[in-house]
PDB file of C-alpha atoms in Angstrom:
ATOM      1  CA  UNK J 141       7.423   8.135   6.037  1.00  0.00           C
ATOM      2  CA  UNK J 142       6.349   5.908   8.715  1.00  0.00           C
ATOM      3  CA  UNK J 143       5.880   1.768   8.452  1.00  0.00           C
ATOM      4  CA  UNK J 144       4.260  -0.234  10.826  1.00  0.00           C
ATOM      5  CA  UNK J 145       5.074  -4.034   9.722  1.00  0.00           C
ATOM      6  CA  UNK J 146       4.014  -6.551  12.647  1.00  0.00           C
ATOM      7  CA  UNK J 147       6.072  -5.691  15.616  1.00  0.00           C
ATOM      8  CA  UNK J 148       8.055  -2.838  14.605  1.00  0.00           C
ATOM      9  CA  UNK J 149       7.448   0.869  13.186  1.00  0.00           C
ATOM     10  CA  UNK J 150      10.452   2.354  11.414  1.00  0.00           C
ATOM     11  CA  UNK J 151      10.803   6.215  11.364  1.00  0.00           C
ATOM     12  CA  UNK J 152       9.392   6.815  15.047  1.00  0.00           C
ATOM     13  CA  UNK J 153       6.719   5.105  17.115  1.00  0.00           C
ATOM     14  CA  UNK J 154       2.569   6.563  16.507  1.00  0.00           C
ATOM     15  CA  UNK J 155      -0.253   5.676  18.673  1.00  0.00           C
ATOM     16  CA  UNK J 156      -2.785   4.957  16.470  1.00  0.00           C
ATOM     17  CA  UNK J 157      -0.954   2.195  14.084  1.00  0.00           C
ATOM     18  CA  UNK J 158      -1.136  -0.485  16.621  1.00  0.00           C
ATOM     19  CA  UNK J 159      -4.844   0.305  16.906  1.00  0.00           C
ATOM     20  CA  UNK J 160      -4.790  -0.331  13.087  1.00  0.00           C
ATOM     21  CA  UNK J 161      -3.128  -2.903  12.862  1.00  0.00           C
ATOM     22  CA  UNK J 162      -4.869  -5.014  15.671  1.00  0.00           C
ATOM     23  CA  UNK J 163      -8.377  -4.305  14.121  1.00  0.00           C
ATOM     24  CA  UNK J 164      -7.463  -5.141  10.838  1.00  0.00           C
ATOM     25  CA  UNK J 165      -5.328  -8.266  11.753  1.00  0.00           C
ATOM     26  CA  UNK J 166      -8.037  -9.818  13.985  1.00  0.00           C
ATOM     27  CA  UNK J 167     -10.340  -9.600  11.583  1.00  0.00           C
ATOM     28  CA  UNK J 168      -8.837 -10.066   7.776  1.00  0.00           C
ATOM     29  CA  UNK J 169      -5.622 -12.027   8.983  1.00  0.00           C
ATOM     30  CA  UNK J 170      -3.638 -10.603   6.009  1.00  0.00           C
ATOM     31  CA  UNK J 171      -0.453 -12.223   5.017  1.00  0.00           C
ATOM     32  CA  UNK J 172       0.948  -8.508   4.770  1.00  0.00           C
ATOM     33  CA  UNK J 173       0.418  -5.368   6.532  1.00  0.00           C
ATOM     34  CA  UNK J 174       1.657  -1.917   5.829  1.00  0.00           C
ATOM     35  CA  UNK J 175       0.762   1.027   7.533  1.00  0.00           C
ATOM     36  CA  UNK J 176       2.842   4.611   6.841  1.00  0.00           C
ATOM     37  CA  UNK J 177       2.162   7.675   8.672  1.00  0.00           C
ATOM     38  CA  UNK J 178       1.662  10.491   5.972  1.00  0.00           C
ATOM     39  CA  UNK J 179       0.369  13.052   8.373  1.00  0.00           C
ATOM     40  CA  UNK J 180       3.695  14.871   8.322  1.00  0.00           C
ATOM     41  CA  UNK J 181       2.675  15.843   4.631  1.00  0.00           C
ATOM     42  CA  UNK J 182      -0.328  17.573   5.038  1.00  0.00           C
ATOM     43  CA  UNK J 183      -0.264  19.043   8.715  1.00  0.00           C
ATOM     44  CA  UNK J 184       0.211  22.372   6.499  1.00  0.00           C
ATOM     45  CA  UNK J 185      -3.420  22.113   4.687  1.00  0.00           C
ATOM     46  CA  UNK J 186      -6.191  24.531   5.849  1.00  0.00           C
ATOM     47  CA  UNK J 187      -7.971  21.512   7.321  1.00  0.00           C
ATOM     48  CA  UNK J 188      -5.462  20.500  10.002  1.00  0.00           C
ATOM     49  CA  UNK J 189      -4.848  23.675  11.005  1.00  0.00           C
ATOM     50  CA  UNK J 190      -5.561  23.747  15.058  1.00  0.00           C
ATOM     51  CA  UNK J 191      -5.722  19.825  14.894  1.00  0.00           C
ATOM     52  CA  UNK J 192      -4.654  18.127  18.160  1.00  0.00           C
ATOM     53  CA  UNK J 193      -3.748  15.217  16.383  1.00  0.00           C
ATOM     54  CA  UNK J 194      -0.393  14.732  14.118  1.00  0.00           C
ATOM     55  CA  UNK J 195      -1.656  11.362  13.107  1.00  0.00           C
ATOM     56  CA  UNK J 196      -4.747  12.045  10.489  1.00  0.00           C
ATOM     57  CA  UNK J 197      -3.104  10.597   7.473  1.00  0.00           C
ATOM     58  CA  UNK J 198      -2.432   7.313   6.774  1.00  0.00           C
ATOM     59  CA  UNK J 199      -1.847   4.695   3.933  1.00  0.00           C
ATOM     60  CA  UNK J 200      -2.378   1.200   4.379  1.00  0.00           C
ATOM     61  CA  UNK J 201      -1.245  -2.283   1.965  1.00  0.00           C
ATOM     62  CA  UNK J 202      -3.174  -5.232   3.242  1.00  0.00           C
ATOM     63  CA  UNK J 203      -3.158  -8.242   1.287  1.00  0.00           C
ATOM     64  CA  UNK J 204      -5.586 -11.158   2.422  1.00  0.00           C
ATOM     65  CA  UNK J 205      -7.190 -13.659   1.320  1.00  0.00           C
ATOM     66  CA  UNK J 206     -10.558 -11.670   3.100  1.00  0.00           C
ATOM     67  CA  UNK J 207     -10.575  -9.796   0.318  1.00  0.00           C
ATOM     68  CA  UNK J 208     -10.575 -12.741  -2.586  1.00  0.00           C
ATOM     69  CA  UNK J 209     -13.657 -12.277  -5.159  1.00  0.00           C
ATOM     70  CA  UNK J 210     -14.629  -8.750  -4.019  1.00  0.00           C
ATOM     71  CA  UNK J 211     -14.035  -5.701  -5.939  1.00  0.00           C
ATOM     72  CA  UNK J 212     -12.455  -2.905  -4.544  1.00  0.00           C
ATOM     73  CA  UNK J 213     -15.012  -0.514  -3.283  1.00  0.00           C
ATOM     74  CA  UNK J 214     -16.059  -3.821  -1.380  1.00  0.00           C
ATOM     75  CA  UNK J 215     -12.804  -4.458   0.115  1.00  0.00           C
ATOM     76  CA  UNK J 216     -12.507  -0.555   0.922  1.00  0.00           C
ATOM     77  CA  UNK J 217     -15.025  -0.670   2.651  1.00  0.00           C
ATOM     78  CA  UNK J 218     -14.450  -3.529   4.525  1.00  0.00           C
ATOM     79  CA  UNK J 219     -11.583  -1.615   6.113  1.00  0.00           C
ATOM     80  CA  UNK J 220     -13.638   1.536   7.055  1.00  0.00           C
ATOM     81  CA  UNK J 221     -15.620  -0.324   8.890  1.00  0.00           C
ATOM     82  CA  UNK J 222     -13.069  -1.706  10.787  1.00  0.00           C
ATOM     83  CA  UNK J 223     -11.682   1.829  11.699  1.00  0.00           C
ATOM     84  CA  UNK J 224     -14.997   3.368  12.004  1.00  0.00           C
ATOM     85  CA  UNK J 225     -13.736   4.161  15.377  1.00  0.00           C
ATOM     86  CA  UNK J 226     -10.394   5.518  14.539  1.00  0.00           C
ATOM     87  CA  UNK J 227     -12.185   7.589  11.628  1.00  0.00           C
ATOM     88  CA  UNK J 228     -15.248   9.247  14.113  1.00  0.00           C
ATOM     89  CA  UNK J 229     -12.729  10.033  16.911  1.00  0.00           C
ATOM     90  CA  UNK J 230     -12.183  13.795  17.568  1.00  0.00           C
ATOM     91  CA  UNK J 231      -8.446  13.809  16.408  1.00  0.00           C
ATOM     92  CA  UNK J 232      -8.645  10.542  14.611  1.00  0.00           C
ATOM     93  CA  UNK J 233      -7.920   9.659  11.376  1.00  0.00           C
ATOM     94  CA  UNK J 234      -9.132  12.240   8.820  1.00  0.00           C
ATOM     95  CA  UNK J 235      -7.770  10.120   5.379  1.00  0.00           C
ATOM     96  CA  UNK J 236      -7.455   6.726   4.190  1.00  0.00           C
ATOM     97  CA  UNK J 237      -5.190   5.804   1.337  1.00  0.00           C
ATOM     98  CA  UNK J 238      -5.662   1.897   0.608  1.00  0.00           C
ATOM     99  CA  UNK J 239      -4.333  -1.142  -1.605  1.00  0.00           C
ATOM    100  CA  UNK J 240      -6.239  -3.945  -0.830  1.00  0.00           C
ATOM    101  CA  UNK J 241      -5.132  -7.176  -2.281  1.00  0.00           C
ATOM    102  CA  UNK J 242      -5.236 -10.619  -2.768  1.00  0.00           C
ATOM    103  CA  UNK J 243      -2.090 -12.775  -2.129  1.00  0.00           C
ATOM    104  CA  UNK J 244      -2.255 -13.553  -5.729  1.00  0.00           C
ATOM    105  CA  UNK J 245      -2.611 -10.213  -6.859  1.00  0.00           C
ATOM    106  CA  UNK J 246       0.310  -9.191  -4.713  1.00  0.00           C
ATOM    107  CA  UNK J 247       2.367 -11.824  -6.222  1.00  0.00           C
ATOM    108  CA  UNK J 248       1.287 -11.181 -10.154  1.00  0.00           C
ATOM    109  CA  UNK J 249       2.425  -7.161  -9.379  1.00  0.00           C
ATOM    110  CA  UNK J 250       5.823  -8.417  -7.878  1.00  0.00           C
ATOM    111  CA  UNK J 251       6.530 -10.224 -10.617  1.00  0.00           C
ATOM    112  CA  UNK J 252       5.352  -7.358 -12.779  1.00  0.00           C
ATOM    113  CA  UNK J 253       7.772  -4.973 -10.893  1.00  0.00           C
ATOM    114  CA  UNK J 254      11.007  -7.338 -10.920  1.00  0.00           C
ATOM    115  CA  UNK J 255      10.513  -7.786 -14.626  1.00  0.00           C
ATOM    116  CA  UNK J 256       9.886  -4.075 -15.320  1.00  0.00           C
ATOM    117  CA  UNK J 257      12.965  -3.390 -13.209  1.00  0.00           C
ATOM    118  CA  UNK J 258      15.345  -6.028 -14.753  1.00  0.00           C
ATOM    119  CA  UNK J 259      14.011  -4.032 -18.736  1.00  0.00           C
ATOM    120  CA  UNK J 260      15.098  -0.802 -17.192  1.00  0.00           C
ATOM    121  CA  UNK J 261      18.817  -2.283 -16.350  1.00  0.00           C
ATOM    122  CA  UNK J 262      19.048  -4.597 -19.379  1.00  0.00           C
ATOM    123  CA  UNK J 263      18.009  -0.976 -21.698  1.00  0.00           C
ATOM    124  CA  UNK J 264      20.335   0.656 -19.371  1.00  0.00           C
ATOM    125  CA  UNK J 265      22.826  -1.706 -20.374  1.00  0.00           C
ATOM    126  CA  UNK J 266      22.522  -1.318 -23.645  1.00  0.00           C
ATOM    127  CA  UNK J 267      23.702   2.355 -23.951  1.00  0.00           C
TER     128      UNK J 267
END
């Protein structure tokens, strides 16, 4: 699993993150950007056999405040349109997974996750 956060892409360096990353932080200036290189995990389906490319796959977490009052298939496709590049390009990306959120939203499902982890050790505890 590859991350691409700002400056810096743990588990090896891909060429087309930094594309991603600059044409989604130019335009939607998100306070958070994640972007993993899955393509590892799927090189072995029928449609990337004889593909060039070993960077079709990708999942992305943006939060921004871009995407405040618009439902998802809005904000989704906000982002394809971004990368329609990336996505036409012979070898290019061939699959998209996206969260899209809101700074807010982010927040509300940390605190959702902290409390759901602190049950788990307090039930944990218990036994």
């Amino acid at each position: 699993m590859n991350a691409w956060q700002g400056d810096v892409l743990q588990g090896g360096f891909t060429s087309a993150a930094p594309a991603v990353s600059l044409a989604i932080t130019d335009s939607l200036k998100p306070t958070s950007l994640e972007i993993y290189n899955d393509s590892n995990m799927h090189a072995h389906h029928r449609a990337m056999q004889g593909s060039v490319s070993k960077e079709t796959h990708f999942r992305l977490v943006i939060t921004s405040e871009a995407f405040k009052s618009k439902m998802q298939p809005a904000r989704h496709r906000m982002v394809y349109a971004l990368l329609k590049e990336e996505l036409e390009r012979a070898g290019g990306i061939h699959a998209l997974q996206l969260r899209t959120q809101t700074p807010e939203e982010e927040e509300r499902r940390l605190t959702r996750e902290r409390a759901e982890k602190e049950s788990s050790i307090m039930k944990a505890e218990e036994r």
